[in-house]
Coordinates of C-alpha atoms in Angstrom, one line a residue:
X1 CA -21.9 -2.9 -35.6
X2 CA -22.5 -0.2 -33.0
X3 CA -20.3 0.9 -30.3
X4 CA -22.6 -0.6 -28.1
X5 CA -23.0 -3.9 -30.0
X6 CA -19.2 -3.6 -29.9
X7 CA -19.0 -3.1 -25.8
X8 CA -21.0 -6.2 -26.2
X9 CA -19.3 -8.0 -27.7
X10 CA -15.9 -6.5 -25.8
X11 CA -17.2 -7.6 -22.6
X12 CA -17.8 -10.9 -23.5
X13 CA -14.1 -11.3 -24.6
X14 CA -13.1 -10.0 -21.3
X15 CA -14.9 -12.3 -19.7
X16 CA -13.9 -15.7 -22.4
X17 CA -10.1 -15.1 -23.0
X18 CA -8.8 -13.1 -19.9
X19 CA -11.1 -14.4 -17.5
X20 CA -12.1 -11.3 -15.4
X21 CA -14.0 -11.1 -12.7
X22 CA -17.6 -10.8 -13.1
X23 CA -17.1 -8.1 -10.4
X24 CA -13.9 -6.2 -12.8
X25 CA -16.5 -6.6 -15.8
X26 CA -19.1 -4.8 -13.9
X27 CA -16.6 -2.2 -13.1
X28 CA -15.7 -2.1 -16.5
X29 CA -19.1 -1.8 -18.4
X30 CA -20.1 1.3 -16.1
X31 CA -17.1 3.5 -17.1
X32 CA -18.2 3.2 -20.2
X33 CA -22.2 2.7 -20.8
X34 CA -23.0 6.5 -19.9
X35 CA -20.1 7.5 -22.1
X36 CA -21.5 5.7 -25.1
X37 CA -25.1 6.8 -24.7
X38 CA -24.2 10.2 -24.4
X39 CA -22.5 9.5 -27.8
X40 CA -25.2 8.2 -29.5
X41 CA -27.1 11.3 -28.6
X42 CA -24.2 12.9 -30.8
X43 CA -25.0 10.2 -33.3
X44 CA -21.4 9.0 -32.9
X45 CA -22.2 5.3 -32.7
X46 CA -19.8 4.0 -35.3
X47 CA -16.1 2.7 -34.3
X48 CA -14.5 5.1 -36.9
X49 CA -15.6 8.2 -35.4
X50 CA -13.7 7.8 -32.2
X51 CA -11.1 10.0 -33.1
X52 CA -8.7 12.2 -30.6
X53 CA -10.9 15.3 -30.0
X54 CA -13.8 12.8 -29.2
X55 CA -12.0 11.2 -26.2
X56 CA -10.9 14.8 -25.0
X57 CA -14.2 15.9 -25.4
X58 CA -15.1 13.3 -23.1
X59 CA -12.7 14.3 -20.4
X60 CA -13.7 17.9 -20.1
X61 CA -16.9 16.3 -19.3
X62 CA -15.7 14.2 -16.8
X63 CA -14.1 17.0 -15.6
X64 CA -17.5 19.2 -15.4
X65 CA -19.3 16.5 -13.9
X66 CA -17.0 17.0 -10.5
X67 CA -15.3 13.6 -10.7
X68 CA -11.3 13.6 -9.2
X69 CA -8.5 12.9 -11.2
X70 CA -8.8 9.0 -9.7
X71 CA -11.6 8.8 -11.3
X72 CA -10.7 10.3 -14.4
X73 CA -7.9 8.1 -15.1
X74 CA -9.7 4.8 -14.4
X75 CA -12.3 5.7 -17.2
X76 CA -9.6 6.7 -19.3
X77 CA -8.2 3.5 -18.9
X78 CA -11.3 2.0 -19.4
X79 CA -11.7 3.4 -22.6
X80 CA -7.9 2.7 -23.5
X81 CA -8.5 -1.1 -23.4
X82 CA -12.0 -0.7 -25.2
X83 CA -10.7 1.4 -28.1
X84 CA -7.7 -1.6 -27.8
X85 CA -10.2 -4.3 -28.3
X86 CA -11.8 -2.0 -31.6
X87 CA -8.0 -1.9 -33.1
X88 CA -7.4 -5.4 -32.5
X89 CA -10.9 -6.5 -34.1
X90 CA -9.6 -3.9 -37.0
X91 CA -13.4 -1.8 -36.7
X92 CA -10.5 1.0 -35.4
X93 CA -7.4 2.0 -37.2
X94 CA -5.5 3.1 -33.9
X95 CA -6.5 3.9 -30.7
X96 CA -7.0 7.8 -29.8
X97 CA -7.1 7.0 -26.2
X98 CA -3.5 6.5 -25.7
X99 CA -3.0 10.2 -27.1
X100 CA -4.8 11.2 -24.5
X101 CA -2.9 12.3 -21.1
X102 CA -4.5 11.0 -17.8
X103 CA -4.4 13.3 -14.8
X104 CA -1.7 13.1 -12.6
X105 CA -2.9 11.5 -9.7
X106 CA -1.0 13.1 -6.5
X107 CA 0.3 10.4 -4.0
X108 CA -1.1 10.4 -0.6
X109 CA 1.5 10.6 2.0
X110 CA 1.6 8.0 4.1
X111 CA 0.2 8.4 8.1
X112 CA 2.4 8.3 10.8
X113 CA 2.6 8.7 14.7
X114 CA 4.9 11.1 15.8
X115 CA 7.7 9.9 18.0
X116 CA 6.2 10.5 21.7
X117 CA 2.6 8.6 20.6
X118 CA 4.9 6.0 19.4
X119 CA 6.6 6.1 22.6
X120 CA 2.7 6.2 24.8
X121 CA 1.7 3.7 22.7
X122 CA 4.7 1.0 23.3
X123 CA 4.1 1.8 27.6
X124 CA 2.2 -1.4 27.7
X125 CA 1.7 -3.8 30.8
X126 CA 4.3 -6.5 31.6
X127 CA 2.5 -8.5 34.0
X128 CA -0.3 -9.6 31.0
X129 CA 0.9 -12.7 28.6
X130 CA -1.4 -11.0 25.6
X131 CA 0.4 -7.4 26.6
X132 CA 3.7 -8.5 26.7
X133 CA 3.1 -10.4 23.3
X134 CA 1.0 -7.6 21.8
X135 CA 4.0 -5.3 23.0
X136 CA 6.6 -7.3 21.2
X137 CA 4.9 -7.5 18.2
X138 CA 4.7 -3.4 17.9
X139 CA 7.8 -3.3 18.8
X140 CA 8.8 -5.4 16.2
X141 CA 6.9 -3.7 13.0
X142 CA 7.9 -0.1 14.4
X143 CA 11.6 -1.0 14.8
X144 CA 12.2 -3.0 11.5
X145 CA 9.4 -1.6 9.2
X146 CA 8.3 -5.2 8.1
X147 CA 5.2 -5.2 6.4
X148 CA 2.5 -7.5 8.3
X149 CA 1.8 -10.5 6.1
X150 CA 5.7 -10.7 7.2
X151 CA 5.3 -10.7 11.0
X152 CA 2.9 -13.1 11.4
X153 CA 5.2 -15.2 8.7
X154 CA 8.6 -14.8 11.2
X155 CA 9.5 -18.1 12.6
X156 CA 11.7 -18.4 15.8
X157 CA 15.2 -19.3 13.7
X158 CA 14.7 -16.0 11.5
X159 CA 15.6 -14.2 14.8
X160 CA 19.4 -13.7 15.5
X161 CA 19.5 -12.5 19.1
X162 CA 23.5 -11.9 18.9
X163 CA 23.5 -9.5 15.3
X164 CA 20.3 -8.6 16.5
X165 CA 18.9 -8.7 13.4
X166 CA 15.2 -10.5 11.3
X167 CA 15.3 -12.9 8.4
X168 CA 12.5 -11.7 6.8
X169 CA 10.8 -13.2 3.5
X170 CA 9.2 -10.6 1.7
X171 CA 7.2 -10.0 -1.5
X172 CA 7.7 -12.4 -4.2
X173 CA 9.2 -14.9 -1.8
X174 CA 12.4 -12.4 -2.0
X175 CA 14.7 -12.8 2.1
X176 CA 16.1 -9.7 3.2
X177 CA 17.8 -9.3 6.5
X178 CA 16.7 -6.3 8.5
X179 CA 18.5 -4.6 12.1
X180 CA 16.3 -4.0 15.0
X181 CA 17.1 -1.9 18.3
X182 CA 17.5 -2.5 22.1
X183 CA 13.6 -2.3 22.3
X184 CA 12.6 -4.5 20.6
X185 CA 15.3 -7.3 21.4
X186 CA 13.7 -6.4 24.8
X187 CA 10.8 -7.1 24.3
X188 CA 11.4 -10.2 22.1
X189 CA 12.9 -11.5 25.2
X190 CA 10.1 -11.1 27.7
X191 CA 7.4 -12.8 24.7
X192 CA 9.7 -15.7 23.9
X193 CA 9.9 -16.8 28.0
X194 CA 5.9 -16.4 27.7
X195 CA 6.0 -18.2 24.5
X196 CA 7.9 -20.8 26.0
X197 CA 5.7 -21.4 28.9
X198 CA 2.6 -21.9 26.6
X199 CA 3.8 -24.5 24.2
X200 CA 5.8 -26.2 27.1
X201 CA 6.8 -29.0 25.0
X202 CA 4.8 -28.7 22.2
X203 CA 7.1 -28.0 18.6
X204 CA 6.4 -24.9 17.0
X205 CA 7.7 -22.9 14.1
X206 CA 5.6 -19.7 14.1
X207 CA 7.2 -16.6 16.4
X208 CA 4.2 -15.4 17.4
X209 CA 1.1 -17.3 18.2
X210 CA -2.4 -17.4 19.6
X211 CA -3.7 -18.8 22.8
X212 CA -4.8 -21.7 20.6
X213 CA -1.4 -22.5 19.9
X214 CA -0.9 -21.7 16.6
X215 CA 0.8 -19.2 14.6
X216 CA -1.0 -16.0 15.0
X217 CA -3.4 -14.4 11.7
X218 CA -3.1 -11.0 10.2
X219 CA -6.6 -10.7 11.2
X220 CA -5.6 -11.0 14.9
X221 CA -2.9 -8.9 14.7
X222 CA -4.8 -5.9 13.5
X223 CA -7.9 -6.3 16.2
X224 CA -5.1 -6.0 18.7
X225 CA -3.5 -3.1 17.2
X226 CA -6.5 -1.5 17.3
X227 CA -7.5 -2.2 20.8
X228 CA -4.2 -1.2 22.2
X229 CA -4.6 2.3 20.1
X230 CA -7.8 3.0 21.6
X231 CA -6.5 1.8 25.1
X232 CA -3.3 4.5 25.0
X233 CA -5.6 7.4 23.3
X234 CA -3.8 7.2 19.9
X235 CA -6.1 9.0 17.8
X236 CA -7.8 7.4 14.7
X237 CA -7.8 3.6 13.7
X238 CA -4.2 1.7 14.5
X239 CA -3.2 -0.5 11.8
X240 CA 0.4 -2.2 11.3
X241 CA 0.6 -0.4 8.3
X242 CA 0.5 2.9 10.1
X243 CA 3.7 1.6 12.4
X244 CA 5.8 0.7 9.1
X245 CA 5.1 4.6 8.1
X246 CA 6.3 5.3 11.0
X247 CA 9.5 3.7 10.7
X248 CA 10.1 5.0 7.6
X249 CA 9.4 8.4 8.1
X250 CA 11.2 8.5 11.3
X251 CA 14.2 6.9 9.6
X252 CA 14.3 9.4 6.8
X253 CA 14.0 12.1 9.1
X254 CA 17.3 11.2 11.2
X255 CA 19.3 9.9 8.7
X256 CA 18.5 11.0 5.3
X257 CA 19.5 7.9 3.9
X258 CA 17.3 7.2 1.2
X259 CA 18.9 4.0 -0.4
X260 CA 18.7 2.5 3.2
X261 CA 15.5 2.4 4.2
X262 CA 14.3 1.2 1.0
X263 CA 16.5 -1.7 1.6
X264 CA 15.0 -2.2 5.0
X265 CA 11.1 -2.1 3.8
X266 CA 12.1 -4.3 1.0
X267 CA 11.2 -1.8 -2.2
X268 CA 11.8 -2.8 -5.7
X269 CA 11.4 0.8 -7.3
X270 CA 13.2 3.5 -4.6
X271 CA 10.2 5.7 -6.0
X272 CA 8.3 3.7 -4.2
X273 CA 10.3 4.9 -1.0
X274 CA 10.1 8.0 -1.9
X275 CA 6.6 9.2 -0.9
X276 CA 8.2 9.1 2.8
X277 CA 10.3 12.1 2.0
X278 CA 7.5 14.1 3.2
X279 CA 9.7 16.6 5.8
X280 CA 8.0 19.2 8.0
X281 CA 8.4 22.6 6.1
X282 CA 10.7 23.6 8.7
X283 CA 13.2 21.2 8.8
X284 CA 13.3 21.7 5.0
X285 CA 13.6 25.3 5.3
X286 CA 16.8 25.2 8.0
X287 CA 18.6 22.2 5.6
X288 CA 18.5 24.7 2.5
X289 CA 19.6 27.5 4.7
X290 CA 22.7 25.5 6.0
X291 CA 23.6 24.1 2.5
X292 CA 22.9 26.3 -0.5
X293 CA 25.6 28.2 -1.2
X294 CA 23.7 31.2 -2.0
X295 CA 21.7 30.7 1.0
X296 CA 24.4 30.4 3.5
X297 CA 25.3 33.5 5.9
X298 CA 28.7 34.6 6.1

């Protein structure tokens, strides 16, 4: 069989036993077709002649065609798994791919809103009930760093008022308790009387909810994110993740306390955290000043 007649017949595996989606297989045929064609044209079309250099040669031409290191490593991975498949269906003794290193992808740092447009953005309106909601609700994800799937989860009892502090179920069903400041208790206060006035009598869970009376969608939350961003003049689109940066870059920045805030945004890996280390060159520049020793002035 060919390496084609072997994508084939790779595919169709894909698709029998692991049951990908038809869009992932689509995905997944064209990182590979043009590579195998171009292949043929080398008359490498047997399973046994994928060897090392031919992968590498492969990646210098990805690399001359202009694609980004993204890019890069998705085909490689593409052609990890298919080069997998030929070892496992023994027309491959082992699979060159894995000798092969994928770029190292750099990790985009996170957006955030400085502290003033933070503070512009929270001067909301308090004599509108969708304001003063709205208002707790970015008060909420900018002074505890929840994620958004876990605000609109919050019920009423996961707030303690006295420790002022969230119950907050997170990724794989995992409860962390997180703090939250004066601002936001604030603010909590002033939704929870307007709260109160809307169901009357009527029992509800959810913390925040919709003028329907029901516990309030992500999809919600994020249109009125958006409109209050282009209401206060905060440039480019306003998204809850975009408040959760900012708590975590502005928590970093004061206290240095690494271990902490990946606590409070609920991290498995600390690495993870650690793309928020991203310190103005400055600020870097005056820490290593005051603390190396070979730095320091007398």
């Amino acid at each position: 069989m060919t390496l084609l007649e072997w994508q084939q017949k790779w595919l169709q595996q894909l698709r029998g036993e692991r049951g990908l989606a038809e869009l992932t297989l689509k995905n997944y045929d064209r990182l590979i077709t043009a590579d195998l064609s171009e292949l043929e044209q080398q008359t490498i079309t047997d399973p046994k002649q994928l060897r090392v250099p031919v992968i590498e040669r492969l990646l210098v031409g990805w690399r001359r065609s202009g694609l980004g290191e993204r890019s890069i490593a998705l085909k490689l991975s593409a052609w990890r798994t298919f080069c997998q498949f030929l070892v496992e269906s023994d027309a491959l003794d082992d699979n060159p791919a894995t000798s092969v290193s994928a770029p190292k992808i750099p990790k985009r740092l996170p957006k955030n809103l400085d502290v003033d447009s933070i503070s512009h953005l929270l001067d909301l309106p308090h004599d509108d009930e969708i304001a003063i909601r709205d208002a707790a609700m970015m008060e909420l994800l900018y002074a505890s760093g929840i994620r958004l799937a876990e605000l609109v989860s919050l019920n009423r009892d996961d707030i303690d008022h006295r420790m002022m502090q969230l119950r907050v179920t997170g990724k794989g069903s995992k409860t962390r308790i997180v703090p939250f400041g004066r601002c936001a208790e604030k603010a909590l206060k002033q939704w929870l009387k307007v709260r109160q006035a809307w169901l009357v009598d009527k029992p509800e869970l959810a913390l925040f909810i919709s003028k329907r009376l029901q516990r309030i969608s992500p999809r919600t939350v994020q249109q009125r994110l958006n409109h209050w961003g282009q209401q206060q003049g905060i440039v480019g689109d306003l998204h809850p993740h975009k408040l959760r940066h900012s708590f975590a870059s502005h928590m970093l920045e004061a206290s240095g306390d690494l271990r902490a805030v990946q606590e409070m945004l609920g991290h498995a890996n600390l690495s993870t955290t650690q793309v928020y280390t991203h310190l103005d060159f400055q600020r870097l520049a005056s820490v290593y000043d005051n603390a190396h020793p070979r730095a320091r002035k007398k």
